[in-house]
């Protein structure tokens, strides 16, 4: 819609920009540009652009040498690259900003020959990785991987309750837990009508409240939340898994396992023989889920469990 995007990340001491912004995003930009060129035949920028202060010339050359193989993997991944090609009218180009960029004049990208992917590092590089500041200690990169320390608190919940949270240092953690618990209970009691079928299958994913209000539409219900829907039916299975991301994590893992075990790469049910499983199959089915359910956000832990189970089972079978 706006012909560009901004990606924000943080990094630990000793670095100004995280690898995700200095390497991963530029690799993706180049890969997508080259994939679209293959499809559309555009004569546009397909170079690999990296940040010289973060990526050495030697590493840049090594990455660029692998680009065509990465394009091949993207084309065979199951991602609808043709849909991307129809929407992308200019090549993607990474541009980097850090707190040290304050005062830099941001150009007008409307007339540029590319769509900007602004890579913004939120971490201010300081000596020793920390700095005493009025009222607090700044630790570079401490905001990264917030799932490990935020207790389920989201940015919106924080700003809605920041005065209550911060007014008592000793009560901070207890209050955060209380706010998160109340929020989850409220969300689970309000159906959003939000569910989606994983095309072309008849498997659907939703949050708990939506499942509770729409369960009559389905032949089988697998409930992955801690709360039991108490449905009196032989086609209802309750798997009490600790609260996660409301239809984004545990349910995705269950759906992924079903697809891997019973469906082929075309999304067709295999009634007689189970598909052979490898990492490519798991990745392909995960792409199918994400393409159908944009809210899907499985954790690394969930994906690792799925991979370990199927890969170990496959090795045992062989």
Coordinates of N, CA and C in Angstrom, one line a residue, residues 19 57 63 79 101 118 129 158 164 167 187-188 197 269 314:
X19 N 22.2 -8.9 13.3 CA 22.4 -9.6 12.0 C 21.1 -9.7 11.2
X57 N 33.8 -7.3 2.9 CA 33.7 -7.6 1.5 C 33.8 -9.0 1.2
X63 N 28.1 -14.5 0.4 CA 26.7 -14.5 0.4 C 26.1 -14.4 -1.0
X79 N 5.7 -21.1 -1.2 CA 5.3 -19.8 -1.1 C 4.8 -19.3 -2.5
X101 N 21.9 7.8 13.9 CA 21.5 8.4 12.6 C 20.7 9.7 12.9
X118 N 13.3 -0.2 5.3 CA 14.0 0.5 6.3 C 14.3 -0.4 7.4
X129 N 28.3 -1.9 26.9 CA 27.0 -2.4 26.8 C 26.0 -1.9 27.7
X158 N 0.8 -2.6 28.0 CA 1.7 -1.8 28.8 C 1.2 -0.3 28.8
X164 N -0.2 2.2 36.4 CA -0.5 1.2 37.5 C 0.7 0.3 37.6
X167 N 4.0 2.5 39.2 CA 3.9 3.3 40.4 C 4.5 2.6 41.6
X187 N -10.2 -11.9 26.6 CA -10.2 -12.2 25.2 C -10.8 -13.6 24.9
X188 N -10.6 -14.5 25.9 CA -11.2 -15.9 25.7 C -12.7 -15.9 25.8
X197 N -9.6 -21.5 7.1 CA -9.3 -22.9 6.6 C -7.9 -22.9 5.9
X269 N -5.4 -35.3 1.1 CA -5.3 -36.3 2.1 C -4.8 -37.7 1.6
X314 N 11.0 -40.5 11.3 CA 11.4 -40.9 9.9 C 12.7 -41.7 9.9

